[in-house]
Amino acid sequence: MIYHTQRAEDWRDVAKKIIAALPERQGATVLRMQGTLGAGKTTCTQAIAQELGVQEHVTSPTFVLMQLYEATHPRFNRLVHIDAYRLEDSEEAAVLRLPEYFADPRTFMVVEWPENLEGLLPEDAITVKIDIVHEGRSITIA
């Protein structure tokens, strides 16, 4: 699936479509959010958070690595937002206790810079690739 955004309001529609297209899973739903700096990874995560019913303001967890938010969505009760930009190895990632979150089907996890967690994310993680195209964004879901 490919979506396009031109305005900030478009992200909410994209988030709604992403969530609606997700299959039921045995464990957590994990999105591998890819894109260059400034592509819109956190903006997309904020729109997803709104669709999940998160009441708190979602910010990039670059310096704390991970933020947890309570969600009120019928399928998901928690949003886990990880920014792995600063992680250098799997030992650093161990503090995140990822397997605990992967086991819970009511957890929705967004991982920015997933390439820094290679081999640690579930094989069935969904890739969301955001590309800057002219004044807008192209979002590819695979």
XYZ file of C-alpha atoms in Angstrom, residues 26-95:
70
model
C -0.708 -13.500 18.297
C 1.662 -10.917 19.754
C 2.236 -7.190 19.537
C 1.772 -5.226 16.340
C 5.199 -3.817 15.485
C 5.826 -1.103 12.886
C 9.351 -0.588 11.577
C 9.218 3.176 10.829
C 11.869 4.055 8.235
C 12.819 7.403 6.738
C 15.531 10.025 6.754
C 15.800 12.698 9.439
C 12.799 14.985 9.099
C 10.829 12.602 6.870
C 7.895 12.432 9.289
C 8.405 9.313 11.396
C 7.376 11.029 14.628
C 4.553 12.900 12.874
C 3.180 9.582 11.620
C 3.530 8.111 15.116
C 1.619 11.075 16.566
C -1.225 10.472 14.107
C -1.264 6.762 14.986
C -1.377 7.698 18.678
C -4.428 9.886 18.061
C -6.173 7.021 16.273
C -5.332 4.695 19.174
C -6.933 7.122 21.621
C -3.710 8.212 23.325
C -4.457 11.347 25.354
C -0.866 12.424 26.021
C 1.238 14.478 23.616
C 3.594 12.115 21.778
C 7.158 13.296 21.259
C 10.228 11.606 19.851
C 11.890 9.535 22.582
C 15.393 10.094 21.153
C 17.050 10.742 24.497
C 15.014 8.311 26.616
C 14.835 5.627 23.879
C 11.280 4.519 24.708
C 7.967 6.057 25.759
C 4.863 4.159 26.864
C 1.372 5.546 26.370
C -2.034 4.263 27.440
C -4.346 3.678 24.466
C -8.139 3.357 24.412
C -8.509 1.632 21.034
C -10.718 -1.504 20.903
C -7.713 -3.660 19.861
C -4.840 -1.882 21.618
C -4.393 -0.662 25.196
C -0.781 0.482 24.926
C 1.444 2.340 22.467
C 5.183 1.708 22.782
C 7.227 4.317 20.894
C 10.931 3.548 20.456
C 13.563 5.744 18.833
C 16.585 3.500 18.269
C 18.673 6.216 16.598
C 21.254 6.296 19.411
C 21.464 2.537 20.012
C 24.788 1.053 18.985
C 24.409 -2.633 19.872
C 22.011 -5.260 21.172
C 23.408 -4.948 24.705
C 22.134 -1.367 24.880
C 18.760 -2.554 23.583
C 18.476 -5.128 26.389
C 17.373 -2.394 28.812
